[in-house]
Short mmCIF file of C-alpha atoms and ligand atoms in Angstrom, two decimals:
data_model
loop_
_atom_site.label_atom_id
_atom_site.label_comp_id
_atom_site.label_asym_id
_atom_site.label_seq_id
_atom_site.Cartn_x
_atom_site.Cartn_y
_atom_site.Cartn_z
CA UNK A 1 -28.24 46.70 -32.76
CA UNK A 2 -26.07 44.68 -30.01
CA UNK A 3 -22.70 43.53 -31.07
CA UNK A 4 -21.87 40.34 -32.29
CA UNK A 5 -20.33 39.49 -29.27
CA UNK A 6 -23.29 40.00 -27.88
CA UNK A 7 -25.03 38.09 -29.77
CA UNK A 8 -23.25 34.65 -30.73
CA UNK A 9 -22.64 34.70 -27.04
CA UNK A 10 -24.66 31.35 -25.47
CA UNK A 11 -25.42 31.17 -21.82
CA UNK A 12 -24.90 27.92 -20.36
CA UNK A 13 -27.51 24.97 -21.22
CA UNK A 14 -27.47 24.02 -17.35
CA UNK A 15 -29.29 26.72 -16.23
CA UNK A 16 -32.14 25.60 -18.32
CA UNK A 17 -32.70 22.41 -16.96
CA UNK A 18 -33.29 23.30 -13.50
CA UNK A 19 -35.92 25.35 -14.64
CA UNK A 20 -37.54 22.84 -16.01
CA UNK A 21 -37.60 21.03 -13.13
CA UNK A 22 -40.48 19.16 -11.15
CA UNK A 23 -40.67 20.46 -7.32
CA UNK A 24 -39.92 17.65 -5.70
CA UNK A 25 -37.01 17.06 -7.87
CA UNK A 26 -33.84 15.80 -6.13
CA UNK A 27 -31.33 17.64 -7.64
CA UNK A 28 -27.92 15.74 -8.56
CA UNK A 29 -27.05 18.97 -10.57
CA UNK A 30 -25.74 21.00 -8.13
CA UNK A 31 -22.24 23.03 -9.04
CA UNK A 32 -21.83 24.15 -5.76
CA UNK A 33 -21.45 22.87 -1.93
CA UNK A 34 -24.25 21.99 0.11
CA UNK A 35 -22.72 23.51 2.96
CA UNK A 36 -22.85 26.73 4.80
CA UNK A 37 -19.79 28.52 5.17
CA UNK A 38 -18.05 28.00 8.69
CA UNK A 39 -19.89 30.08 11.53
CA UNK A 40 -16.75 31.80 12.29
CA UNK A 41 -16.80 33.22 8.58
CA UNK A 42 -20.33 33.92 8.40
CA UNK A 43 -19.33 35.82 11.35
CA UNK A 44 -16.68 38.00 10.75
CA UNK A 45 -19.16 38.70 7.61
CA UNK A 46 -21.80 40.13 9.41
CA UNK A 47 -19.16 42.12 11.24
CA UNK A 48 -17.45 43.32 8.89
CA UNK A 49 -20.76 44.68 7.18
CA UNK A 50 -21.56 45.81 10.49
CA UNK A 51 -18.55 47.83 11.26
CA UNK A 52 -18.54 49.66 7.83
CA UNK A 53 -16.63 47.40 5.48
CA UNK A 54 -19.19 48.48 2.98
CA UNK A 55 -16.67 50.83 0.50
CA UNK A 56 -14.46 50.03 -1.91
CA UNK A 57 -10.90 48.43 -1.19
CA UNK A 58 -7.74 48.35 -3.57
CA UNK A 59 -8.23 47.06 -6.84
CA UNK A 60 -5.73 44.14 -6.57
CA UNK A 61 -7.70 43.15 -2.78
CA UNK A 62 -6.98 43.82 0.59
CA UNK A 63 -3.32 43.38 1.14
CA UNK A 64 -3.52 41.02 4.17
CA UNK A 65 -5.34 38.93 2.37
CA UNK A 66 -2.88 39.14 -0.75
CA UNK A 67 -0.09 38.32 1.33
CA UNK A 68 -2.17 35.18 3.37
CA UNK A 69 -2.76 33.81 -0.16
CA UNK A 70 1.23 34.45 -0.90
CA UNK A 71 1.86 32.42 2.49
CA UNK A 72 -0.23 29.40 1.24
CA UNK A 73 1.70 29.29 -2.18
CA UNK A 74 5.04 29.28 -0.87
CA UNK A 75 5.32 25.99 -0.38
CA UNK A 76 5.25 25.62 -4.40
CA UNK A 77 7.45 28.57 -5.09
CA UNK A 78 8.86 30.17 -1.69
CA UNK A 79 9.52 33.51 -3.84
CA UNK A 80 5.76 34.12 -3.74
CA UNK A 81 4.67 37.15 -2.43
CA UNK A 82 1.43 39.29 -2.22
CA UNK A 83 2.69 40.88 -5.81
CA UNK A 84 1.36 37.79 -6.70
CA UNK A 85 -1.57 37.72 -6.00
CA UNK A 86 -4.86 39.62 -7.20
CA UNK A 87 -7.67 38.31 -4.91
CA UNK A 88 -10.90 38.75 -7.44
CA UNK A 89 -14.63 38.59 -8.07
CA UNK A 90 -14.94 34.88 -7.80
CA UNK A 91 -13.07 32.46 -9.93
CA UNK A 92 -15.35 33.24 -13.03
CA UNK A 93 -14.07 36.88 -13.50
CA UNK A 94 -10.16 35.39 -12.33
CA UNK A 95 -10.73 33.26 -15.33
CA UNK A 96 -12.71 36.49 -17.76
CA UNK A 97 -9.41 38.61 -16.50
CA UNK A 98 -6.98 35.98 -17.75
CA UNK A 99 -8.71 35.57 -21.31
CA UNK A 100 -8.38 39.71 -21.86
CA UNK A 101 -4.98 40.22 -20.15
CA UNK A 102 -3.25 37.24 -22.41
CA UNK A 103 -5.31 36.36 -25.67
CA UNK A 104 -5.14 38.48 -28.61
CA UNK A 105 -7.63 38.22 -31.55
CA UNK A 106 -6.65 35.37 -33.84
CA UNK A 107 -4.75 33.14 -31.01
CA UNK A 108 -5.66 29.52 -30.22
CA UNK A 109 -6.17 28.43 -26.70
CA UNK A 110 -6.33 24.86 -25.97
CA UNK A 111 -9.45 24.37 -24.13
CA UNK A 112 -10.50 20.87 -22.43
CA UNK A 113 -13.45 19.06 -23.96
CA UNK A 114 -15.10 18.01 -21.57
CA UNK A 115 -14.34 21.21 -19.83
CA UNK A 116 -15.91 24.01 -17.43
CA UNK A 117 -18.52 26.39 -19.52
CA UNK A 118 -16.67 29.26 -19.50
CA UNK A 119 -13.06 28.66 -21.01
CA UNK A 120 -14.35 28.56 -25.02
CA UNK A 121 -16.36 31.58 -24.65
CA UNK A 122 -14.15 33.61 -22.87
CA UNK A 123 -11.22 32.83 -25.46
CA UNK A 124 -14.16 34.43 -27.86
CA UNK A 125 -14.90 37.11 -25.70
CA UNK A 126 -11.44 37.83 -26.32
CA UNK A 127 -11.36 37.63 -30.18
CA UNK A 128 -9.27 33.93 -29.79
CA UNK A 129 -10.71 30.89 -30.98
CA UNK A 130 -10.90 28.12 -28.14
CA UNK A 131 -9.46 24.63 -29.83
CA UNK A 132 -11.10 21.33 -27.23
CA UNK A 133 -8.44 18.60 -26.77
CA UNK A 134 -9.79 15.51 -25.70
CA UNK A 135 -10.43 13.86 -22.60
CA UNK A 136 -11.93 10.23 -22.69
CA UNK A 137 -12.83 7.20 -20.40
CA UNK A 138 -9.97 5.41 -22.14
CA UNK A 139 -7.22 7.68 -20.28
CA UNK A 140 -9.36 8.19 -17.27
CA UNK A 141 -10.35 11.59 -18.45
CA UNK A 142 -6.37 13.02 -18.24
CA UNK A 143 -5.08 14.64 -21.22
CA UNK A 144 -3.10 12.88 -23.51
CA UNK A 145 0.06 14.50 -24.81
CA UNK A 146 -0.19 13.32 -28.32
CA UNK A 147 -3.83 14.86 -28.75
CA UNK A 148 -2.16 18.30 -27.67
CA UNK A 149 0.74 18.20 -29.65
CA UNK A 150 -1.43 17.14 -33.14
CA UNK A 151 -4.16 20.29 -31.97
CA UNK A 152 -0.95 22.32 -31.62
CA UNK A 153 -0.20 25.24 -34.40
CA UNK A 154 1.98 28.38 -34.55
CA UNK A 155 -1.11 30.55 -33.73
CA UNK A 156 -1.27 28.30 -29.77
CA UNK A 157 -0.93 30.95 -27.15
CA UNK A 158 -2.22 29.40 -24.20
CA UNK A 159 -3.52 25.57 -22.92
CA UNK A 160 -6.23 25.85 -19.98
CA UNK A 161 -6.30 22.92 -17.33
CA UNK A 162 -8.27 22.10 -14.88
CA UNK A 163 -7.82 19.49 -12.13
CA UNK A 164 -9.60 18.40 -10.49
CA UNK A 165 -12.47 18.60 -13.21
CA UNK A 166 -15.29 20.13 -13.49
CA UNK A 167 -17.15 18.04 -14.88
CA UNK A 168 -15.15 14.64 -14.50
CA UNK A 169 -13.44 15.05 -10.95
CA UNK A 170 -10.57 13.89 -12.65
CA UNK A 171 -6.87 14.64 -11.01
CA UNK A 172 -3.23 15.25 -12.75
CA UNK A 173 -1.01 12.60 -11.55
CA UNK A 174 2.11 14.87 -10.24
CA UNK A 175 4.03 13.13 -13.49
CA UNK A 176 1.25 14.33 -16.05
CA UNK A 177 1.36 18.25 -14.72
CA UNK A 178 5.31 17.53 -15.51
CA UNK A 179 4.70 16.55 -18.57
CA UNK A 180 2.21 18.80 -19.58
CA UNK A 181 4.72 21.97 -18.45
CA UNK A 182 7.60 20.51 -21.28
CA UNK A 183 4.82 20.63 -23.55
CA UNK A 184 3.57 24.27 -23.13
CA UNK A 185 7.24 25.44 -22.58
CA UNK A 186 8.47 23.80 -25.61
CA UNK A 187 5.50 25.54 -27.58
CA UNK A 188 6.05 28.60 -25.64
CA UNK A 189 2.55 28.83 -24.32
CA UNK A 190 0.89 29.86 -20.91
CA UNK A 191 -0.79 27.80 -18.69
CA UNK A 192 -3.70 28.52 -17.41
CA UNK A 193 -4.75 26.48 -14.29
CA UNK A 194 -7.98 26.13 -12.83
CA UNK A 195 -7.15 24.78 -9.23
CA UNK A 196 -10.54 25.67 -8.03
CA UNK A 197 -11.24 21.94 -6.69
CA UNK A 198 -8.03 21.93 -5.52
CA UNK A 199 -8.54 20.98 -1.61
CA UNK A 200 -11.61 18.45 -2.71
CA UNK A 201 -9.93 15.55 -3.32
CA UNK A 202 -10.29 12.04 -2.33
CA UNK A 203 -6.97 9.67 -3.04
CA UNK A 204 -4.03 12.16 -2.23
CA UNK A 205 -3.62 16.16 -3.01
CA UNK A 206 -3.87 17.09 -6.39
CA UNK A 207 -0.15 19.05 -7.84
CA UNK A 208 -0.66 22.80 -8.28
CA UNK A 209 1.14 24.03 -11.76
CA UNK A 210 2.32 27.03 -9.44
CA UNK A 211 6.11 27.22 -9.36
CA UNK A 212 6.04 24.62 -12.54
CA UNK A 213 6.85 27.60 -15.11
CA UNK A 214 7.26 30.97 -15.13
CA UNK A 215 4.55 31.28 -17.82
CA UNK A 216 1.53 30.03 -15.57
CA UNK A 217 -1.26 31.86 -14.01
CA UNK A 218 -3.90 30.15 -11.21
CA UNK A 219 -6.92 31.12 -11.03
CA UNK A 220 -8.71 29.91 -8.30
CA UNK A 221 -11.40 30.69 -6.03
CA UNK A 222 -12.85 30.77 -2.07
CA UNK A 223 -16.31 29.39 -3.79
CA UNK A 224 -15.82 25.91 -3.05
CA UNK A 225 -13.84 25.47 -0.35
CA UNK A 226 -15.50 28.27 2.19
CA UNK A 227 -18.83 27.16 0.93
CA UNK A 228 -19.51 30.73 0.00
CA UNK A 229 -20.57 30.75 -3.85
CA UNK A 230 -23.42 33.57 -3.89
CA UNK A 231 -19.96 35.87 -2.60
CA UNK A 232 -18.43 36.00 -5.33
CA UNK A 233 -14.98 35.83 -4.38
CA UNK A 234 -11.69 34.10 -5.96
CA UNK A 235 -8.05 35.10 -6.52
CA UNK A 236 -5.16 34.89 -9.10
CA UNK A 237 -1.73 34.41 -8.40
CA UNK A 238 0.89 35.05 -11.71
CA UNK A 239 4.49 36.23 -12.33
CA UNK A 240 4.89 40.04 -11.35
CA UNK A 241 5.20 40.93 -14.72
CA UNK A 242 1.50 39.25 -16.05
CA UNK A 243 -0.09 40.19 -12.45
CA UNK A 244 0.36 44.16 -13.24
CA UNK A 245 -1.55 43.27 -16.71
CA UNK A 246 -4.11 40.98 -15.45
CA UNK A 247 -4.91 43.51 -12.64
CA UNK A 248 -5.51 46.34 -15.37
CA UNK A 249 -8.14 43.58 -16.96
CA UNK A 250 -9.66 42.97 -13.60
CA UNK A 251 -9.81 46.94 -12.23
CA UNK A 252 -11.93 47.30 -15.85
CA UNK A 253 -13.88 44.35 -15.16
CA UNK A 254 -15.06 45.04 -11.21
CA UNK A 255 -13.00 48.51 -9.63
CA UNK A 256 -12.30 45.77 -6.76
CA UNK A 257 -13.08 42.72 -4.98
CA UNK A 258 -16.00 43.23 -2.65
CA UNK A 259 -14.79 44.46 1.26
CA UNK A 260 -16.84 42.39 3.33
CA UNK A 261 -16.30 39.16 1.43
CA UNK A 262 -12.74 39.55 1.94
CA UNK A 263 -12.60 40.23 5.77
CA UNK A 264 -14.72 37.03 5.67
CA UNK A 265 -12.34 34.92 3.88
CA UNK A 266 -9.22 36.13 5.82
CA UNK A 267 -11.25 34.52 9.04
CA UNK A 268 -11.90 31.58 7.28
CA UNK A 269 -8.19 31.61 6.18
CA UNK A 270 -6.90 31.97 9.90
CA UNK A 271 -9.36 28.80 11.39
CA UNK A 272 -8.33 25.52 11.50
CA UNK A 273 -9.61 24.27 8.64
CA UNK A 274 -11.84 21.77 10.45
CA UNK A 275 -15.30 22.97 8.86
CA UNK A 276 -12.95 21.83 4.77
CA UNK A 277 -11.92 18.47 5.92
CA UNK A 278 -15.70 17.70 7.37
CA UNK A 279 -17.07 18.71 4.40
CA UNK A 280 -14.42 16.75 2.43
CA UNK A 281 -14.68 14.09 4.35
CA UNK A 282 -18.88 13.79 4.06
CA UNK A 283 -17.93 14.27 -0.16
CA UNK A 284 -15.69 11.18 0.03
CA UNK A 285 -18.50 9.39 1.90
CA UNK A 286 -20.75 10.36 -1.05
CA UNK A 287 -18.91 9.34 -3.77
CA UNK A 288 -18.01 6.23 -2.58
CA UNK A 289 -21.66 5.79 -1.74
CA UNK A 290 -22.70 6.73 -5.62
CA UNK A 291 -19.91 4.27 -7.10
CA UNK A 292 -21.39 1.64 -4.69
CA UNK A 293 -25.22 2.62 -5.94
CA UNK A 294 -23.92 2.45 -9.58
CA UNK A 295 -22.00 -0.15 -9.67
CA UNK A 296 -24.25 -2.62 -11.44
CA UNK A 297 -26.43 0.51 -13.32
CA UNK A 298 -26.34 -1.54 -16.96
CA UNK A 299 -25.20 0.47 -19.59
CA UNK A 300 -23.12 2.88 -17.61
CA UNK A 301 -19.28 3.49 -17.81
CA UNK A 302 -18.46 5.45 -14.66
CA UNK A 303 -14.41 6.61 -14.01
CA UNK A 304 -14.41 6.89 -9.78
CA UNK A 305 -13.41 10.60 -9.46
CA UNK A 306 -10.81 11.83 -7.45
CA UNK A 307 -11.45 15.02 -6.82
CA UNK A 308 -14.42 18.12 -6.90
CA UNK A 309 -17.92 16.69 -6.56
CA UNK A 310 -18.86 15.66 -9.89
CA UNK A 311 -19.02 11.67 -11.74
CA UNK A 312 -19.15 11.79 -15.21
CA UNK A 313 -20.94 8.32 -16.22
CA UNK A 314 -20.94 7.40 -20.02
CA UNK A 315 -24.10 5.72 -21.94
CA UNK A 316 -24.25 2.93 -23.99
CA UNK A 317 -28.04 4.16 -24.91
CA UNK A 318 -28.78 5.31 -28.37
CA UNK A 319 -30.42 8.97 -27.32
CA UNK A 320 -28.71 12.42 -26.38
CA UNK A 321 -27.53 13.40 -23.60
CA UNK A 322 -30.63 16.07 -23.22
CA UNK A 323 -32.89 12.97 -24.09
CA UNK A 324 -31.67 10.98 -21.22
CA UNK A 325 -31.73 14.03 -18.75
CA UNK A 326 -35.21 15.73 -19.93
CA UNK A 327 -36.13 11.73 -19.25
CA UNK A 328 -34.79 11.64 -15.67
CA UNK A 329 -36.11 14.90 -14.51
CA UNK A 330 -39.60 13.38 -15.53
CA UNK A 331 -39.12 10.90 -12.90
CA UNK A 332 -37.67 13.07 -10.98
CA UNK A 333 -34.22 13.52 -10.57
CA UNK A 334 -32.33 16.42 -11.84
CA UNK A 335 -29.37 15.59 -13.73
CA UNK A 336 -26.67 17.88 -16.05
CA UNK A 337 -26.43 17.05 -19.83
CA UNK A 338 -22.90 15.83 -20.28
CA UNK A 339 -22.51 18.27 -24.10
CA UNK A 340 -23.24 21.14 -22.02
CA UNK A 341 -19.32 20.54 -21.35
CA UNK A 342 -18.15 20.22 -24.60
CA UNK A 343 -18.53 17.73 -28.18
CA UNK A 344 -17.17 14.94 -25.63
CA UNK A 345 -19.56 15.15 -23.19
CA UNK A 346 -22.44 13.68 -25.54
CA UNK A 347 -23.65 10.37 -24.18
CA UNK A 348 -22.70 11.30 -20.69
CA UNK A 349 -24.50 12.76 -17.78
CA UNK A 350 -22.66 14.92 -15.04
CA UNK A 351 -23.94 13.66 -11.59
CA UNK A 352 -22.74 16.08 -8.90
CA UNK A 353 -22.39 14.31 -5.09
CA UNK A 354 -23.41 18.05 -3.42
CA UNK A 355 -26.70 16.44 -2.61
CA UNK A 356 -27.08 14.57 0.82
CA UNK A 357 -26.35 10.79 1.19
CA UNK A 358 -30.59 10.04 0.95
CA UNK A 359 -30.86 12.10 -2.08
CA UNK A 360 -28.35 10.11 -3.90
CA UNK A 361 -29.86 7.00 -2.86
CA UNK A 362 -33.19 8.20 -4.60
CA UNK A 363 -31.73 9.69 -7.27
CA UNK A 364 -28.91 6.96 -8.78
CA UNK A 365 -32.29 4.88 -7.77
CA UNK A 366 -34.31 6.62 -10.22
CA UNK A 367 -31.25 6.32 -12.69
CA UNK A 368 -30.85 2.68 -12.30
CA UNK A 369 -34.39 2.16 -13.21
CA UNK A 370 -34.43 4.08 -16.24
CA UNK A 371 -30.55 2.61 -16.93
CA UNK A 372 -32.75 -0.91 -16.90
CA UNK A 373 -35.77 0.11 -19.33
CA UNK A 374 -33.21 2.13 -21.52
CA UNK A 375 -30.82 -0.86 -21.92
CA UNK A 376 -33.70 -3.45 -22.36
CA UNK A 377 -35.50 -1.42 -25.19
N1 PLP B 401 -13.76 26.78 -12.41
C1 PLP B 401 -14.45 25.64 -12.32
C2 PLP B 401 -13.82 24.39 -12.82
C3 PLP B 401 -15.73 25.63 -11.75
O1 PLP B 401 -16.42 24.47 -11.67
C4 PLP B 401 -16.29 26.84 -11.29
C5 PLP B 401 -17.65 26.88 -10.75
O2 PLP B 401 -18.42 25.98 -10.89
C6 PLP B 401 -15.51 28.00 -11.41
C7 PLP B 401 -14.26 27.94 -11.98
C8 PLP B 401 -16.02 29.35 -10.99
O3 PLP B 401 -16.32 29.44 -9.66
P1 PLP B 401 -16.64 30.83 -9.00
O4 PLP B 401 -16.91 31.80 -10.07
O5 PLP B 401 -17.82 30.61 -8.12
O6 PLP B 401 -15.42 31.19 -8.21
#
């Protein structure tokens, strides 16, 4: 007999789609760069490996790379310092450590809804119970303080946020991250910030919560922004006092980060940066193309993201949001269920803009067809 952890525990709808998909699919589903990662990190990968980087390291990462990381955040908090900083497995496990170092059974975590797949059940995982606050088209997918206050209750021990969103590409105005730090300090909760998107935006940088509180912990994550997703590499960065407990999660969870991964990031770290702002650059490109290409798509509601790599259209069309996707992969684009993200995300569809410039084309083509048939029936 497994344990009923075990067992209520769902694995993301997402995954299922793509399986189901046609060959010649083009795939606006993607949750990850269509990039390489920069030679010069692929690289100092291969050398590492080469040179015997093949062993475990110190639980909490290499310390060169703890203290680069400590560099980058002191422009938010110049009291930052590798202490700080526990470089991970990828932002997933950053995120799996943060739910066992700071929930207890019985707390309430305010959890977006839309949101990222894995905030409810890791608030489970942890014996909490994840409570969604909303995010709609009306306020441009930001959270609305009201809606947080009314989901509020004694047993509130943490709010999660995450900008820019997965799934909405949505970013915190620097005011709203103010605001939402008054909240969570008046209710004496912890913030936990995604930032994972945080050097994919489009209009401006998006505000870090670091330096905000002393009650906030980023996790965050080399995924994205190195292009290196299948190496499973991320970081957190906390108060002293809640890094010494989240290590102890993440030491349980993983022993350490892996070596070679992390001599590859600290090149990537030390270049220029050129190989992030080309790739942000061709994003930009994309989604203005998209919001072009969808622009007159009838029965589609579409906020222009600012950030990550995802739009998150809404449908006027009586059908679910697996009805309309299971419908679009027949003809042949691959699309994500908006509900996979949460209650909210019914009647939406996520598009993601990691697909190339032609492939968008096709795809919102294929889209805008079916958008016509759909809205005529
Ligand atoms: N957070 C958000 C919002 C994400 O979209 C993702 C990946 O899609 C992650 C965290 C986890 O990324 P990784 O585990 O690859 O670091």
């Amino acid at each position: 007999m497994v344990a009923r952890r075990a067992r209520e525990a769902e694995i993301s709808g997402i995954r299922k789609m793509f399986e189901a998909a046609p060959p010649n699919a083009v795939n606006l589903g993607l949750g990850e760069p269509d990039f390489d990662p920069p030679a010069e990190v692929v690289d100092a990968m291969v050398r590492a490996v080469r040179n015997g980087m093949n062993h475990y390291g110190p639980s909490a990462g290499l310390l060169a790379l703890r203290e680069k990381v400590a560099e980058r955040y002191r422009d938010r908090l110049p009291s930052t310092a590798a202490e700080n900083v526990i470089i991970t497995g990828s932002g997933s496990e950053a995120l799996m450590a943060t739910a066992l170092a700071i929930y207890d059974p019985g707390d309430e975590v305010l959890v977006p809804n839309p949101g990222f797949v894995l905030y409810g059940p890791h608030a489970r995982l942890a014996g909490a119970n994840p409570v969604p606050y909303a995010l709609t088209e009306e306020r441009k997918h930001l959270p609305d303080l009201d809606d947080l206050e009314a989901r509020t209750t004694r047993r509130t021990r943490a709010i999660v946020v995450n900008s820019p969103s997965n799934p909405t590409g949505a970013v915190f105005p620097a005011r709203l991250v103010d605001r939402i730090v008054e909240f969570a300090e008046a209710h004496h909760l912890t913030i936990v910030s995604d930032e994972v998107y945080e050097e994919i935006v489009y209009d401006g940088p998006a505000t870090s919560f670091w330096g905000k509180s002393d009650h906030v912990i980023i996790a965050n994550s080399f995924s994205k922004t190195l292009a290196m997703t299948g190496w499973r590499i991320g970081f957190l960065v906390a108060p002293r006092r809640l890094a010494i407990e989240l290590n102890k999660m993440h030491y349980h969870i993983m022993a350490c980060p892996p070596t070679p991964a992390q001599a590859a990031v600290l090149a990537g770290l030390a270049s220029d940066g050129s190989a992030l702002r080309a790739m942000v650059a061709e994003f930009r490109a994309r989604r203005d193309l998209a919001m072009k290409l969808l622009r007159s798509t009838p029965g589609l509601e579409v906020v222009r993201p600012a950030g990550a790599f995802y739009m998150f259209p809404k449908f006027a069309w009586r059908r679910s949001a697996t009805d309309v996707a299971r419908a679009l992969l027949a003809r042949g684009v691959i699309t994500t269920p908006g509900d996979a993200f949460g209650t909210l995300g019914a009647a939406h569809l996520r598009l993601s803009f990691a697909a190339s410039r032609a492939h968008l084309r096709t795809g919102l083509g294929l889209l805008t067809d079916y958008a016509e048939e759909a809205s005529a029936s």
